[in-house]
Coordinates of C-alpha atoms in Angstrom, one line a residue:
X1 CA 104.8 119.3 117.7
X2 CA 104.6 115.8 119.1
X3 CA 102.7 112.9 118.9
X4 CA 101.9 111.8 123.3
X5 CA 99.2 109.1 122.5
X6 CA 96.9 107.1 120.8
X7 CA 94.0 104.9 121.4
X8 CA 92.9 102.7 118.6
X9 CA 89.4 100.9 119.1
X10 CA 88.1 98.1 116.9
X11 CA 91.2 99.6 114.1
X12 CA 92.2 96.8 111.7
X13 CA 93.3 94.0 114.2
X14 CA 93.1 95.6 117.3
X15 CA 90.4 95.7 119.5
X16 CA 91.8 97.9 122.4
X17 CA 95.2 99.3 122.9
X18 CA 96.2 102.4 124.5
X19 CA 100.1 103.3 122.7
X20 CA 102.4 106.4 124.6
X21 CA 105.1 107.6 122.4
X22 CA 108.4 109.7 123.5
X23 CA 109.7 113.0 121.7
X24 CA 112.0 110.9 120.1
X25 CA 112.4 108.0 117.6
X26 CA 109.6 105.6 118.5
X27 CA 110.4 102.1 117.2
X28 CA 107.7 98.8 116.7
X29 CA 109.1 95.5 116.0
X30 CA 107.6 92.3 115.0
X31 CA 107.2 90.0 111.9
X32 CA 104.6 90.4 109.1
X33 CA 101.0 90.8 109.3
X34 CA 101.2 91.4 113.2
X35 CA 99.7 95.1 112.9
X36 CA 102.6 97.3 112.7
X37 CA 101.5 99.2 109.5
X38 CA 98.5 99.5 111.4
X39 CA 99.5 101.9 114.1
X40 CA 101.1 103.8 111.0
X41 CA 97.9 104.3 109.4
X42 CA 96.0 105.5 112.2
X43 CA 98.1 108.4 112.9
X44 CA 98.0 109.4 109.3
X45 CA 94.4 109.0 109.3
X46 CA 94.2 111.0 112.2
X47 CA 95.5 113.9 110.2
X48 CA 94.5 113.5 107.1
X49 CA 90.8 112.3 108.2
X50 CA 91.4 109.0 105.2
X51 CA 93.8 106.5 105.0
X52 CA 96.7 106.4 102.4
X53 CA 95.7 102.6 102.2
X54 CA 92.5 102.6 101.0
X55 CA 90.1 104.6 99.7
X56 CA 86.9 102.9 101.6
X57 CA 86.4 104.2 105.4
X58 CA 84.3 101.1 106.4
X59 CA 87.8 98.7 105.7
X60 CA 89.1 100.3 109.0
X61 CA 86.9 98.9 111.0
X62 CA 87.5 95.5 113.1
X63 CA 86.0 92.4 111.6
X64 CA 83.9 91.9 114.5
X65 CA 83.2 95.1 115.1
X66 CA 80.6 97.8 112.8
X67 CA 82.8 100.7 114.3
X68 CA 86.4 101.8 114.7
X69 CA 87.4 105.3 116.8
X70 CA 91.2 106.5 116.7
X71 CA 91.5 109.2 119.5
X72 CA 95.1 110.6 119.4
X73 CA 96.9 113.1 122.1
X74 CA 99.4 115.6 120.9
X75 CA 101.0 118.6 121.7
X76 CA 101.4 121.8 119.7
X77 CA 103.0 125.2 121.0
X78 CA 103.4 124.0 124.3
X79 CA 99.4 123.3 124.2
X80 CA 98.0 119.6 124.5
X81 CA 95.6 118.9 122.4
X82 CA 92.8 115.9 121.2
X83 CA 91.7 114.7 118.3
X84 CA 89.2 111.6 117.1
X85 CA 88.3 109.9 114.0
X86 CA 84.8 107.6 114.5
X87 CA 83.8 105.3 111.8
X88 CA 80.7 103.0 111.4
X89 CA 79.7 101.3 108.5
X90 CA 77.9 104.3 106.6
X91 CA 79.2 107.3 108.3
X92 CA 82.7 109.5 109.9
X93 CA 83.3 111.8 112.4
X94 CA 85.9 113.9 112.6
X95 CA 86.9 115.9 116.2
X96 CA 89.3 118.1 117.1
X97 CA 89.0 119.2 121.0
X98 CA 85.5 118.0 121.3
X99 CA 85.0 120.4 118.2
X100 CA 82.9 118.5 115.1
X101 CA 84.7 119.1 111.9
X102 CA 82.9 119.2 108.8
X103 CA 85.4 120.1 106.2
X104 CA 88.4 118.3 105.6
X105 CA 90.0 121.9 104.6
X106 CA 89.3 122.9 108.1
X107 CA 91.1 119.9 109.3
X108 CA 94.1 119.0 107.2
X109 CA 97.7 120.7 108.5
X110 CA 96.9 120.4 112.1
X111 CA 99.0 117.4 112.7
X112 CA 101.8 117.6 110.2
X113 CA 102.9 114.1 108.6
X114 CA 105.7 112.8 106.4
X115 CA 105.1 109.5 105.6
X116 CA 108.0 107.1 104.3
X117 CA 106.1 103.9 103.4
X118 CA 107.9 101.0 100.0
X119 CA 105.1 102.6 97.8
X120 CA 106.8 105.4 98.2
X121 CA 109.4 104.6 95.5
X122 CA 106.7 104.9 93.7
X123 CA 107.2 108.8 93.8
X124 CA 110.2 108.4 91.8
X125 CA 109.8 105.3 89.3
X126 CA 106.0 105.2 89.0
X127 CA 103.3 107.4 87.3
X128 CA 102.6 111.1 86.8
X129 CA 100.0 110.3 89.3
X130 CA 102.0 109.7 92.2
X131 CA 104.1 112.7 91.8
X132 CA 101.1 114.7 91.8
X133 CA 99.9 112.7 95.0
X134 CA 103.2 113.4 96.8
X135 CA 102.8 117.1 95.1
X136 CA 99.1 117.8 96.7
X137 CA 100.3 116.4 100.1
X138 CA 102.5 119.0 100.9
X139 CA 100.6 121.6 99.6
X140 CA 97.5 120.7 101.2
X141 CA 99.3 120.4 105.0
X142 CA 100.7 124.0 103.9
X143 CA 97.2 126.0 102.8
X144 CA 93.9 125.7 103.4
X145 CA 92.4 127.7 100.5
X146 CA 94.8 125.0 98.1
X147 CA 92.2 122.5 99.6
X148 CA 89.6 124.4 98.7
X149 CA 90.9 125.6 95.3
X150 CA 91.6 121.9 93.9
X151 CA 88.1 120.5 95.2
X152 CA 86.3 122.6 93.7
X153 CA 88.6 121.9 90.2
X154 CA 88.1 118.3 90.8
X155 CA 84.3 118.4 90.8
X156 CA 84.1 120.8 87.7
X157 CA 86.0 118.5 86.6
X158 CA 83.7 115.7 86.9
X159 CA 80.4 117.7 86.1
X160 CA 83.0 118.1 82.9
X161 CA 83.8 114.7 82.3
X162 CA 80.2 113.2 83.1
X163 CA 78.9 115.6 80.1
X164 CA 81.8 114.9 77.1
X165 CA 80.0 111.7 77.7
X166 CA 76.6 112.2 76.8
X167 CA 75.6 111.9 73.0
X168 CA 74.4 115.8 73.1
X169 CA 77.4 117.7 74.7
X170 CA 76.4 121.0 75.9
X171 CA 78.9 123.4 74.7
X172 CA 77.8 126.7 77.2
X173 CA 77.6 124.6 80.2
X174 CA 80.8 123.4 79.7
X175 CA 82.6 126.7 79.2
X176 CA 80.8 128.1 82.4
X177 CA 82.9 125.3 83.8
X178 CA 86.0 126.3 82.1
X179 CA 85.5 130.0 83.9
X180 CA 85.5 127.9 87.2
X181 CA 88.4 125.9 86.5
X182 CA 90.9 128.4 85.4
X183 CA 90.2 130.5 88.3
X184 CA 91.2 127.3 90.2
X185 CA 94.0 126.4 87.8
X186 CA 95.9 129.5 88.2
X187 CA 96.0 129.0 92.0
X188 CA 96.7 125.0 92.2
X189 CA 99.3 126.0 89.5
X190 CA 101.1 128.7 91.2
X191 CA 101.1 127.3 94.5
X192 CA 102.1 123.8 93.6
X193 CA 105.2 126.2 91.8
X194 CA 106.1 127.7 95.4
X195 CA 106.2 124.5 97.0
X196 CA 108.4 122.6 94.4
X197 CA 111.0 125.6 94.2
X198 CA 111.3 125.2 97.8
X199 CA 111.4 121.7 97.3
X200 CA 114.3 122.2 95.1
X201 CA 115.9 124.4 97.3
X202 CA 116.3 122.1 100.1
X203 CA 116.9 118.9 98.0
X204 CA 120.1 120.2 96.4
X205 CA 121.2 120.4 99.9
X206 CA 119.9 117.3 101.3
X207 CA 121.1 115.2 98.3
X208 CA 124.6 116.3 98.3
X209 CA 125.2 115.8 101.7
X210 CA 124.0 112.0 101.6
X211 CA 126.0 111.4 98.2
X212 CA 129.3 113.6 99.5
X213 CA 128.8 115.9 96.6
X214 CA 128.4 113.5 94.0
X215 CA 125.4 113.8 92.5
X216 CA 123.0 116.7 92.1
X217 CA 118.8 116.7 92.4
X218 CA 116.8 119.1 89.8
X219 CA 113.2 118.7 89.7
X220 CA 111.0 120.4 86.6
X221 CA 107.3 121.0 87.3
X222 CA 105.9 120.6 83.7
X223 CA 101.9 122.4 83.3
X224 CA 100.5 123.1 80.4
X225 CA 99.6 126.5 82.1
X226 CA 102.9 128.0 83.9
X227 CA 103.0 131.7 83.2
X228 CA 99.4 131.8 82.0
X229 CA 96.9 134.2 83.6
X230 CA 93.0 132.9 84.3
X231 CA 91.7 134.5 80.7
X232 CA 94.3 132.5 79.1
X233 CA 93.7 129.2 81.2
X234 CA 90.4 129.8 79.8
X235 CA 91.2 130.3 76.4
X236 CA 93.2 127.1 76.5
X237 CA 90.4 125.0 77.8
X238 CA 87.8 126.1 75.7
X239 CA 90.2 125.4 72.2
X240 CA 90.7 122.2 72.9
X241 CA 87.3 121.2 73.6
X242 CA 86.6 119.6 70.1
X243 CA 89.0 117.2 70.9
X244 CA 87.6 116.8 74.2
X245 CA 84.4 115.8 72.4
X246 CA 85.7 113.1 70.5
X247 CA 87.9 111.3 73.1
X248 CA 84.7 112.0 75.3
X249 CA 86.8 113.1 78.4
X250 CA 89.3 115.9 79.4
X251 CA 92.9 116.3 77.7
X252 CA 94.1 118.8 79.4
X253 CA 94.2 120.1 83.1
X254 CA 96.1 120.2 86.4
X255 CA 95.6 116.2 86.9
X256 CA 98.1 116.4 83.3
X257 CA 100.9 117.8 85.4
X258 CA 103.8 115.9 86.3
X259 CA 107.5 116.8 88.2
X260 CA 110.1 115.0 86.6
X261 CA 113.5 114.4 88.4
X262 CA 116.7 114.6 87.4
X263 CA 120.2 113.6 88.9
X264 CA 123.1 114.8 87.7
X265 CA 121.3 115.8 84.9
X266 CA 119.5 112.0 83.9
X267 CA 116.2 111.7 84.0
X268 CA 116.5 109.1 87.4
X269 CA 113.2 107.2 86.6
X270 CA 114.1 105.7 83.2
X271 CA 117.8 106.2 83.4
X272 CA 118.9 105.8 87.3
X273 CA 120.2 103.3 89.5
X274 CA 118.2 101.2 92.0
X275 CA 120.5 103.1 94.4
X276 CA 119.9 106.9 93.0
X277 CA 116.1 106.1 93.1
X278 CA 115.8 105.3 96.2
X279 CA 118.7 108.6 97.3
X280 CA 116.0 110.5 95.3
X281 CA 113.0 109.3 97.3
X282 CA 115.2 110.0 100.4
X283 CA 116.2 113.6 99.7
X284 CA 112.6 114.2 98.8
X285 CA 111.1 113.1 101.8
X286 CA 113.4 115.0 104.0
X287 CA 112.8 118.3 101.5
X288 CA 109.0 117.6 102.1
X289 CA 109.6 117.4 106.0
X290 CA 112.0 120.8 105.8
X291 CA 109.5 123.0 103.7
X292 CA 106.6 121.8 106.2
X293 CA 109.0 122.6 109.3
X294 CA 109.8 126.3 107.7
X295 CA 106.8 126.7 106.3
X296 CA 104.4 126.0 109.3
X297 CA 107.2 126.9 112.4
X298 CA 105.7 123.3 113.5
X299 CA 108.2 120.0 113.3
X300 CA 106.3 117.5 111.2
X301 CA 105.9 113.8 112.4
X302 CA 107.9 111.5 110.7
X303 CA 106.3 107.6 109.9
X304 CA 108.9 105.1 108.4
X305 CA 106.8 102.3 107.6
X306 CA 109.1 99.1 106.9
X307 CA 111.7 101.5 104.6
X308 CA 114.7 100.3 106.3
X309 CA 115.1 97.0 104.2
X310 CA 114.7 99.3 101.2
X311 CA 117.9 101.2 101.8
X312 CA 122.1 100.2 102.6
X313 CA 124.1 101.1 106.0
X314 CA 125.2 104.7 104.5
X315 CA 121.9 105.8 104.0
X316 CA 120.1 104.4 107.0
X317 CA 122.9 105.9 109.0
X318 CA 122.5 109.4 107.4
X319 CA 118.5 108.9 108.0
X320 CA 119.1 107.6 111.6
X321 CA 121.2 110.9 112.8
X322 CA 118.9 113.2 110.5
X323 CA 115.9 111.9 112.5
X324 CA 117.4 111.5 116.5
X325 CA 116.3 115.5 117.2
X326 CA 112.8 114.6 116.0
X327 CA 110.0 112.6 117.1
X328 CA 109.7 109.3 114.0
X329 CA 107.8 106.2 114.0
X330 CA 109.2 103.3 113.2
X331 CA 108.1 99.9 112.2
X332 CA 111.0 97.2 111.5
X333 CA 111.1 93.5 111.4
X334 CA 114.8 94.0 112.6
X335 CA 116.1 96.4 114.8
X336 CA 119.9 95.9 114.3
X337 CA 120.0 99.4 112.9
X338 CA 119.4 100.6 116.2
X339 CA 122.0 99.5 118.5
X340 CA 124.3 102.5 118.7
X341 CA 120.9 104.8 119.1
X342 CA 120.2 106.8 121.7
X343 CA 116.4 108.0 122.5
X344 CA 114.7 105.6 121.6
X345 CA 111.6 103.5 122.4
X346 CA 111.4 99.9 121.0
X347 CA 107.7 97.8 121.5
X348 CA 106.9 94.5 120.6
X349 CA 104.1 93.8 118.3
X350 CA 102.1 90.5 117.8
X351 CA 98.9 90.1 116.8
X352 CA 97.5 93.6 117.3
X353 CA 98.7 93.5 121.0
X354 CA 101.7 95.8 121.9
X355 CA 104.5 94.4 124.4
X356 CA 106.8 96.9 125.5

């Protein structure tokens, strides 16, 4: 799978511009706030059907414009294929040869994406959350019916949340929910086990290759409900909905788990180096493009928004040759890294205009 082309219309600060990429590592260079991140964000939204940058549509759109369109060209199995993202103020559209697409479940996977970006650290030194985030990314690229299973969770979990805060709680109403939410829990659970294990299994790898052997990756999923089967999900909802009452929101769930990391046996967010951090984040970004590749029999794209800065020589030379089979895109305010690299397509950008 490879990206051929995009056209961005009224996106952020461009207006027009038509970009061709090569089967290789596609590179854009310019200072800040010149609309690098920009091109980034439109091929990520073009497969995810959002942006990873905000949570509001309409802030996509041109200042002078009250719609944005992203069309992007790609090919898969030897096929070329189209797809096309349209936003106005109060409405998207979503396209995939010509073809309308209603559900984002129907969408998501088509275009594979790894996405390297500096809240990426994050991953590794920041919040349960954000584990979770990177967690649900992979899982949702890998299965459609994981989609499914943790939407419908998330809005029991709402109708849930909305109720624990009304003065009268009903109690049967929300047990209903809890025989909807452990169905889901037992498959978001299990799945999200699969995926980290095979995670794992190409981490150990990855990491001692870019350390020489000197330091070894473990991650732990945590869950309140590993090993548990859907009556005994239930069971644990439903005895801890007294507390539930009196915090007036949900304890315990799947948005409770977390995946902690270790290296060399040390948990690396509170105990690690600046420099095993960011090996971490490394070795589980090229895991997370591995498992897709195996997974799915399709080469993920890889974005690398501004990450170079945030790593030393060794490890952007161990990136660099990881990468040079595969198709990446690049943005850089400095393109020194790249001297010695072969494949390579480098483009000016200033001011939302591209100068190759």
């Amino acid at each position: 799978m490879y990206i051929n082309k995009v056209k961005l219309e009224n996106f952020r600060n461009y207006n027009i511009q038509e970009i061709d990429f090569i089967n290789g590592i596609n590179l854009f260079l310019g200072n800040n706030a010149q609309g690098k991140t920009n091109i980034i964000e439109a091929i990520y939204t073009s497969a995810f059907g959002k942006s990873y940058r905000t949570i509001k549509d309409n802030e996509l759109i041109n200042f002078n414009s009250n719609f944005c369109r992203i069309n992007l060209e790609y090919s898969k199995d030897n096929i070329n294929k189209k797809n096309e993202i349209y936003i106005e103020e109060s409405k998207k559209q979503i396209k995939n040869n010509g073809i309308k697409i209603s559900k984002l479940s129907d969408f998501v996977g088509e275009i594979l994406i790894v996405i390297f970006s500096p809240d990426s650290l994050d991953i590794v030194k920041g919040s349960p959350g954000k584990r979770r985030t990177f967690i649900d990314m992979i899982c949702s690229q890998l299965s459609k019916s994981y989609i499914i299973s943790h939407q419908e969770y998330m809005k029991c979990l709402k109708l849930k949340n909305a109720m624990l805060k009304k003065d009268n709680i009903d109690r049967e109403y929300i047990y209903i929910l809890h025989d909807k939410m452990s169905v889901c829990i037992k498959k978001i659970v299990n799945f999200r086990k699969y995926v980290i294990n095979k995670l794992l299994e190409k981490a150990k790898v990855i990491e001692n290759n870019i350390t020489n052997g000197k330091e070894d990756i473990n991650i732990i999923y945590t869950s309140d409900f590993l090993n548990m089967d859907e009556s005994q999900i239930k069971k644990y909802l439903d005895d801890h909905l007294f507390i539930e009452e009196m915090r007036k929101s949900s304890v315990k769930g799947i948005q409770r788990d977390d995946i902690i990391i270790h290296v060399n046996n040390v948990e690396v967010n509170k105990y690690g180096s600046q420099g095993q951090n960011r090996t971490a984040l490394l070795t589980l970004k090229l895991a997370d493009f591995e498992v897709l590749m195996e997974e799915k029999g399709q080469v993920p794209i890889l974005l690398l928004d501004d990450i170079m800065s945030e790593l030393d020589s060794d490890r952007i030379s161990f990136l660099l040759k990881y990468i040079e089979k595969y198709q990446s895109i690049i943005t850089t305010t400095d393109n020194t890294f790249v001297r010695d690299v072969e494949n390579i397509k480098i483009s000016k950008v200033s001011n939302g205009t591209l100068e190759i």
